[in-house]
Short mmCIF file of C-alpha atoms in Angstrom, two decimals:
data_model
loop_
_atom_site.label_atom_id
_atom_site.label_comp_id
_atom_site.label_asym_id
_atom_site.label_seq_id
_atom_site.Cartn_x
_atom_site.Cartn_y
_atom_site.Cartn_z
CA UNK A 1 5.36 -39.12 1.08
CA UNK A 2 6.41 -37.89 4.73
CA UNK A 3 9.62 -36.55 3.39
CA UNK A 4 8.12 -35.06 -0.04
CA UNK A 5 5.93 -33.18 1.60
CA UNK A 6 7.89 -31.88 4.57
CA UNK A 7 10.74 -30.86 1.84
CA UNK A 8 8.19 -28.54 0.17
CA UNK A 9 6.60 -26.90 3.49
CA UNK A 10 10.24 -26.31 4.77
CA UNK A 11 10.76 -24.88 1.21
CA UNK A 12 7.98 -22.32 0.96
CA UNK A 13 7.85 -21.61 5.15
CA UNK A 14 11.07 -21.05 5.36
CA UNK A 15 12.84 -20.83 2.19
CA UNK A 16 14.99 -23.67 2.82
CA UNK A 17 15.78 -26.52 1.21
CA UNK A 18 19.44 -27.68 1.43
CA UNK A 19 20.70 -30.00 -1.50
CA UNK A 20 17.67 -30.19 -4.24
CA UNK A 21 18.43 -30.45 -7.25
CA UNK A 22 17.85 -27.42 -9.76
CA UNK A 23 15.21 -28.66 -11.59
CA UNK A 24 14.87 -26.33 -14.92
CA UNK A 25 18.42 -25.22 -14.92
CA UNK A 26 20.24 -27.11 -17.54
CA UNK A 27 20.65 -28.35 -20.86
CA UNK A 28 20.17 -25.55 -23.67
CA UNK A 29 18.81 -23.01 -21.39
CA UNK A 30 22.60 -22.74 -20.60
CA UNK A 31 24.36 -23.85 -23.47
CA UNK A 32 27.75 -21.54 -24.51
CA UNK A 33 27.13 -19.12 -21.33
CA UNK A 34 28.72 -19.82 -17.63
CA UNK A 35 27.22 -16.97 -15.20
CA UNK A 36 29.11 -18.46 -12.73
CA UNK A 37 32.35 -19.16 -14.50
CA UNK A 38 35.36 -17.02 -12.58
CA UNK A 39 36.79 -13.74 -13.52
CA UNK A 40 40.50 -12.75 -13.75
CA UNK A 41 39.34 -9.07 -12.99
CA UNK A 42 41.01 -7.07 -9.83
CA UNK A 43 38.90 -6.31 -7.30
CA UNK A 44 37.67 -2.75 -8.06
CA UNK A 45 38.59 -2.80 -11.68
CA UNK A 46 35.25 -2.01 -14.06
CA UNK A 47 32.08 -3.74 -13.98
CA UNK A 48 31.88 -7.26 -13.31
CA UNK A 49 31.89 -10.13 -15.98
CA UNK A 50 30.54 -13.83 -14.76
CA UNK A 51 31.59 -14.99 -11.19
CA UNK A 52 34.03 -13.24 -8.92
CA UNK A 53 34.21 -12.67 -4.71
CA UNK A 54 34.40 -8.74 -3.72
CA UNK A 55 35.02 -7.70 -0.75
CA UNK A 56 31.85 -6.09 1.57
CA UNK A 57 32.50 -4.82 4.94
CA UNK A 58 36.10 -6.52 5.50
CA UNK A 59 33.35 -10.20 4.07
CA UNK A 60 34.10 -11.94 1.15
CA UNK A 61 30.72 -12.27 -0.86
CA UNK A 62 30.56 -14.31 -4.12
CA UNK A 63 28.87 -12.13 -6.84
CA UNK A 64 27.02 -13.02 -10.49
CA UNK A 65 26.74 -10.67 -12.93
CA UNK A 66 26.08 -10.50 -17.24
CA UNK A 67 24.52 -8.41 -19.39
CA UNK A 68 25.78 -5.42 -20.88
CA UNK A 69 24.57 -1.72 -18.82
CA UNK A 70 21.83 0.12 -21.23
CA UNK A 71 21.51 3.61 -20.66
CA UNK A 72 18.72 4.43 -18.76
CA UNK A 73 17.48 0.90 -17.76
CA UNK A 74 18.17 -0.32 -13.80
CA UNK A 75 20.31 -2.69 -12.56
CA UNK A 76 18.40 -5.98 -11.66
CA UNK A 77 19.39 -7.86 -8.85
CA UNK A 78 18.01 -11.52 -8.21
CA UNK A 79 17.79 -12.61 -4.91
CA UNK A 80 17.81 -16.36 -3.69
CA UNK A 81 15.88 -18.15 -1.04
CA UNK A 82 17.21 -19.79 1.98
CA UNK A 83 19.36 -22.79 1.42
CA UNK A 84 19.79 -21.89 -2.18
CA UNK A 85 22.57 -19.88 -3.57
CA UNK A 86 22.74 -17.83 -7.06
CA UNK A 87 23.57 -20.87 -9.08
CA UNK A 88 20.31 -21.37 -8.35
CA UNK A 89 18.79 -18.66 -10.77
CA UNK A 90 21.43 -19.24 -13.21
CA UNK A 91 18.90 -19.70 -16.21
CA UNK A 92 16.78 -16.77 -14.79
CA UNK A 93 19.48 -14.53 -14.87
CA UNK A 94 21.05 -15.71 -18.26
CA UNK A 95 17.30 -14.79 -19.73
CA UNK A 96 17.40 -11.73 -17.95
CA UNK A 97 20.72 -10.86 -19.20
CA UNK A 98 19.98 -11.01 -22.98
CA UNK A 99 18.64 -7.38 -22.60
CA UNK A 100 19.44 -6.16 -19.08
CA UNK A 101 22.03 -5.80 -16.93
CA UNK A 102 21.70 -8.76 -13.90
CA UNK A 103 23.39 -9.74 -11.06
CA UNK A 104 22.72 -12.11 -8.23
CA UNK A 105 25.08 -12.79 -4.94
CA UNK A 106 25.17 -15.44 -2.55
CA UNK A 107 24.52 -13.87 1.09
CA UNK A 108 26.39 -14.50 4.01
CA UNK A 109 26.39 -18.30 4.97
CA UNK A 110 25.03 -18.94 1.51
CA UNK A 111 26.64 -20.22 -1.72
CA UNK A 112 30.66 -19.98 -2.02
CA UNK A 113 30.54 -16.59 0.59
CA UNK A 114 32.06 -16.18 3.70
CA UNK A 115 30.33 -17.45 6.74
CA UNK A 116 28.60 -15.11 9.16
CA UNK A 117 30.04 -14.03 12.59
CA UNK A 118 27.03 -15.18 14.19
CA UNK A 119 23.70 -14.91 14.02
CA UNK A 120 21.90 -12.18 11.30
CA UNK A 121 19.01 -9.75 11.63
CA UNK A 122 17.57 -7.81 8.92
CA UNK A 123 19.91 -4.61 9.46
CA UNK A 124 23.44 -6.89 8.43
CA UNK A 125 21.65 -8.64 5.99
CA UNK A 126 20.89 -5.14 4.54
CA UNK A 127 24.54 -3.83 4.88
CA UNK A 128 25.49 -6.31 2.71
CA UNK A 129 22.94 -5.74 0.48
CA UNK A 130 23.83 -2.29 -0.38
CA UNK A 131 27.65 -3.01 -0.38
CA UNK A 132 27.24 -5.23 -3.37
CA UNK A 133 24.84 -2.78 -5.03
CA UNK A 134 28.00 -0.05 -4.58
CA UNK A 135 29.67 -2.48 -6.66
CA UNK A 136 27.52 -3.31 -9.00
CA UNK A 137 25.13 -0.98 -9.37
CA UNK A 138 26.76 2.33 -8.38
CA UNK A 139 24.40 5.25 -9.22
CA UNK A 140 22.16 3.25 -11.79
CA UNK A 141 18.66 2.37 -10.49
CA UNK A 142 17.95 -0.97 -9.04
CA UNK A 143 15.13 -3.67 -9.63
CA UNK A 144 15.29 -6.18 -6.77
CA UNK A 145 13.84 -9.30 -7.93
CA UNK A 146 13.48 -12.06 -4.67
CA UNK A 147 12.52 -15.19 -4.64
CA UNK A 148 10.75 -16.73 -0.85
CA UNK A 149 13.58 -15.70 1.90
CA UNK A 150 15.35 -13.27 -0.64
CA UNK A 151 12.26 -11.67 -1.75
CA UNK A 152 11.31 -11.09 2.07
CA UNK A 153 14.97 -9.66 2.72
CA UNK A 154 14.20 -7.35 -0.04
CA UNK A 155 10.84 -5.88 0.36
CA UNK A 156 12.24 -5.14 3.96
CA UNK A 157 15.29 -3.57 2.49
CA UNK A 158 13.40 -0.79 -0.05
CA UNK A 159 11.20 1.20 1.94
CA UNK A 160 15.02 2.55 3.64
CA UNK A 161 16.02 3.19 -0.21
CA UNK A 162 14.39 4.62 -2.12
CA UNK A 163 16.93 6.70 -3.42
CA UNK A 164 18.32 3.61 -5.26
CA UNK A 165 15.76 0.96 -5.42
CA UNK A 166 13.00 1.60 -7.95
CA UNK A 167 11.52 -1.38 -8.62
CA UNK A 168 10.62 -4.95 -6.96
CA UNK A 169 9.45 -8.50 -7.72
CA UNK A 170 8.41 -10.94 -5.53
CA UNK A 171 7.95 -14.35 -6.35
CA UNK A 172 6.05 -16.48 -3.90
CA UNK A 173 8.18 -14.28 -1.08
CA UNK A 174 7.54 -15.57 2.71
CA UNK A 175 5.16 -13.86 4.52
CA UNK A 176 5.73 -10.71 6.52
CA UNK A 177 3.74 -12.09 9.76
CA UNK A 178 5.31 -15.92 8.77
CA UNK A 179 5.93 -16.79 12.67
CA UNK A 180 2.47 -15.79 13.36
CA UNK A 181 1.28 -17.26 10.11
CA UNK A 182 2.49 -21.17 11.13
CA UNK A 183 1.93 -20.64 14.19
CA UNK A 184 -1.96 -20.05 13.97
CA UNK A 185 -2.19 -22.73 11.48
CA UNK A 186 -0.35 -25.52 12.88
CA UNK A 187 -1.13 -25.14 16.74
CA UNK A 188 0.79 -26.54 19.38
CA UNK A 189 -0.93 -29.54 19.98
CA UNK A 190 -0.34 -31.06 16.82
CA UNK A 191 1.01 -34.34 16.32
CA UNK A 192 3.11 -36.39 13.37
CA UNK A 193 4.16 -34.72 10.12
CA UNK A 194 2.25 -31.37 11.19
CA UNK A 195 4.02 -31.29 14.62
CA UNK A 196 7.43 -31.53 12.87
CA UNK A 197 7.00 -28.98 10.09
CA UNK A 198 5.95 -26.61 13.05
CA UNK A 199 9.07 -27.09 15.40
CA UNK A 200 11.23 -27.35 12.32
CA UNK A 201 10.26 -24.10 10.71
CA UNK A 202 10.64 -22.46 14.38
CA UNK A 203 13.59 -23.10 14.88
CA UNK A 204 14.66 -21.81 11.11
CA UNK A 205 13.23 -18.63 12.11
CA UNK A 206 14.86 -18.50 15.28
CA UNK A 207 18.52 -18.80 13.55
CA UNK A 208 19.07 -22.54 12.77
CA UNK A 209 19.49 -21.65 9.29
CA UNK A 210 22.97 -21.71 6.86
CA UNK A 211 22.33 -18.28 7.62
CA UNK A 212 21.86 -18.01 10.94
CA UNK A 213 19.20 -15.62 9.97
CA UNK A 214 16.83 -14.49 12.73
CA UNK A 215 13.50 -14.28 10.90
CA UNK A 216 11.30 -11.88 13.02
CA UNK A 217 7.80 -10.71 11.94
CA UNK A 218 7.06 -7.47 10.87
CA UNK A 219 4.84 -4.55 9.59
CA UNK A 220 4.78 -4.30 5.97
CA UNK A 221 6.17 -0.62 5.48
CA UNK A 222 5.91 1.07 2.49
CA UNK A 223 8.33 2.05 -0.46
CA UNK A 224 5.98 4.92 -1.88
CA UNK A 225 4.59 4.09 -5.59
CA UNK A 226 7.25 2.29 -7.01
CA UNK A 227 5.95 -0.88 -9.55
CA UNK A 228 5.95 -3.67 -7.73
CA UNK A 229 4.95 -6.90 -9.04
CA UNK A 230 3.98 -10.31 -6.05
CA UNK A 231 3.62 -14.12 -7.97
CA UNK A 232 1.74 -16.20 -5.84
CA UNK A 233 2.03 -19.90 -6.50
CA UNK A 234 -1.02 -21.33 -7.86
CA UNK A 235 -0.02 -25.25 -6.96
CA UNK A 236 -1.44 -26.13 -3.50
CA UNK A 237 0.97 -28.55 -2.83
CA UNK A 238 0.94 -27.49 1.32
CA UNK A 239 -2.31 -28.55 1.45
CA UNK A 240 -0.76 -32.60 1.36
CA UNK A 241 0.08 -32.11 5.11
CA UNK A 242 -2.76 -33.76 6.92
CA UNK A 243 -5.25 -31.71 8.63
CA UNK A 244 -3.49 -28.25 8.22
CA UNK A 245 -2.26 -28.09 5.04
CA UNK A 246 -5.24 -25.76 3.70
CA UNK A 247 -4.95 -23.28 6.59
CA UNK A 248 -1.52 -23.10 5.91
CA UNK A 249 -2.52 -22.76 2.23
CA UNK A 250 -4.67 -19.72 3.54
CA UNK A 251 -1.76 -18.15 5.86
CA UNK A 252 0.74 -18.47 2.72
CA UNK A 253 -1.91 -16.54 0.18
CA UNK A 254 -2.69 -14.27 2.71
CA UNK A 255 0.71 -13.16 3.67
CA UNK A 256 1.28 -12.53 -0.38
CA UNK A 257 -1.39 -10.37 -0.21
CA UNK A 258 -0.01 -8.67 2.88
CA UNK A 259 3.50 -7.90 0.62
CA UNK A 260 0.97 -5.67 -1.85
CA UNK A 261 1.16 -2.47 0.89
CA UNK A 262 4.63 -2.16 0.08
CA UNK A 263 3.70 0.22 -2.81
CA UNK A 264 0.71 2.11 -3.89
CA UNK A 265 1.92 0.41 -7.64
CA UNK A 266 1.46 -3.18 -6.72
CA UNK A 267 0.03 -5.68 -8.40
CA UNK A 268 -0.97 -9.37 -7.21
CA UNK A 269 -0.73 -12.52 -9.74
CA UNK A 270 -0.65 -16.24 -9.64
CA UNK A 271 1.14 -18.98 -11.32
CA UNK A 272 -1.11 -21.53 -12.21
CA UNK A 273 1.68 -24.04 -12.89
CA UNK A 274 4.03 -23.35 -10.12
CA UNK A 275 5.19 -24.54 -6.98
CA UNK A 276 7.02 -22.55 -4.90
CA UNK A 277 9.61 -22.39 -7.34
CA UNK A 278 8.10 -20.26 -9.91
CA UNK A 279 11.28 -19.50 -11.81
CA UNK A 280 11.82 -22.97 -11.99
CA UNK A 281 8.45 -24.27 -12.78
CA UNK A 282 6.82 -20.94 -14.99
CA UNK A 283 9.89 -19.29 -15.91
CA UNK A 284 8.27 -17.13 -18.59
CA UNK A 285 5.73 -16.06 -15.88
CA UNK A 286 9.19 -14.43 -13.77
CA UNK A 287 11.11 -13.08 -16.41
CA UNK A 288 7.93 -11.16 -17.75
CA UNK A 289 7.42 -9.81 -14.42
CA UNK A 290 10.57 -8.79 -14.13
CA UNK A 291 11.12 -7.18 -17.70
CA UNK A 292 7.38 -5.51 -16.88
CA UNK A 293 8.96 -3.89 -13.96
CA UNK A 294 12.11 -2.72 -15.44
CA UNK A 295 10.87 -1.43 -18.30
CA UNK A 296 8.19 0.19 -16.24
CA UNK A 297 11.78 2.08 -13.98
CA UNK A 298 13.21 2.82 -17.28
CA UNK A 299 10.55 4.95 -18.38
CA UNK A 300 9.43 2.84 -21.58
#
């Protein structure tokens, strides 16, 4: 129970979980399609097809990406959590790409790219960011669709571009004030499983991460009137740690609601049936959202 638990706060707090299994992500959902099979292509040769590493910044990143472009619809771009790489949203984006154009990419330290120098902040994490979309996006309009650590690296990222990004979904993203947020809830005096989520989760956002991501709190800043779409999760499964888990419960809903000042067009939902996996657990419930979003960019 200690360990089940723990797993799931380090999961949602911090967006890492290192070695779970994809639960959701096989069988038929992706039978006769291999997002992340390899590609012969050359490195700057025409858009890309399935799984191939590109080069960002003198960094190899590993890229995802399927789906034919349609004329006038963005680019989506799905964005992992910490610990989790884009094999993770494999099924998500093979939905996705029955109508869309969709990539994903594993950020430095994550997945099969290169390692980072040292530690991260927001800004390199960015640079990266918009060196993929170069590749695979180019001039078309982007929909950035993050998941916990990924969706907080993105909702940072588009209120500096604008130009390109015009669209975003967050699904269950961490919370802009999360340092704060744990902090408050699980006070310093705590003792047993609470004490450890606390210290553990600290140090994650101090840089003890595969990504050596410094996770620093922030101002929610805002990206104008774009549609943006936040999915709560609507299982309370933080509440299991002992006499904190509903403040953190609080902190976590609170900090979703914090993500809506990112755009005048933002909406707020929950997903009943989900974790903090909600493309895993409601997977309709994300690729609506997403669709919603991109249809709302292209104008339909």
């Amino acid at each position: 129970m200690l360990r089940t638990y723990k797993t799931a706060v380090v999961a949602a707090l911090c967006s890492t979980v290192v070695g779970t299994a994809v639960a959701g992500c096989a069988g038929d959902s992706l039978d006769n399609w291999d997002p992340l099979a390899p590609t012969t292509q050359k490195a700057d040769a025409g858009p890309i097809s399935g799984t191939k590493k590109v080069d960002v910044a003198g960094r190899s990143v590993n890229v995802s990406c399927s789906g034919d472009p349609a004329k006038g619809r963005p680019v989506i771009m799905l964005m992992h959590g910490g610990g989790d790489g884009l094999d993770k949203m494999a099924a998500l984006q093979k939905t996705l790409g029955k109508k869309n154009r969709v990539c994903s990419y594993d950020r430095l330290g994550a997945g099969a790219s290169d390692q980072p120098d040292g530690p991260q902040d927001f800004a390199v994490t960015g640079k990266i960011l918009t060196g993929v979309l170069d590749r695979v996006a180019g001039d078309n309009p982007v929909v950035l669709a993050g998941h916990s650590l990924g969706g907080l690296i993105a909702a940072r990222y588009v209120p500096d571009h604008q130009d390109r990004v015009k669209g975003l979904v967050l699904m269950d993203t961490t919370s802009p004030t999360m340092v704060d947020d744990i902090t408050k809830a699980i006070p310093e005096s705590a003792k047993g499983p609470a004490a450890e989520v606390r210290a553990q989760n600290l140090a994650i956002f101090q840089g003890q991460n595969p990504e050596k991501l410094v996770i620093t709190d922030g101002k929610v800043r805002s990206a104008g009137n774009i549609p943006v779409e936040v999915i709560q999760h609507g299982k309370q499964y933080l509440a299991a740690i002992p006499t904190y888990g509903q403040r953190l419960e609080q902190a976590w809903s609170a900090g979703q609601r914090k993500w809506l000042a990112v755009s005048s067009g933002s909406k707020l939902s929950t997903a009943t049936d989900s974790g903090h996996y909600i493309y895993v657990d409601q997977p309709d419930v994300a690729v609506q959202a997403i669709e919603r979003v991109t249809s709302q960019v292209a104008g339909e």
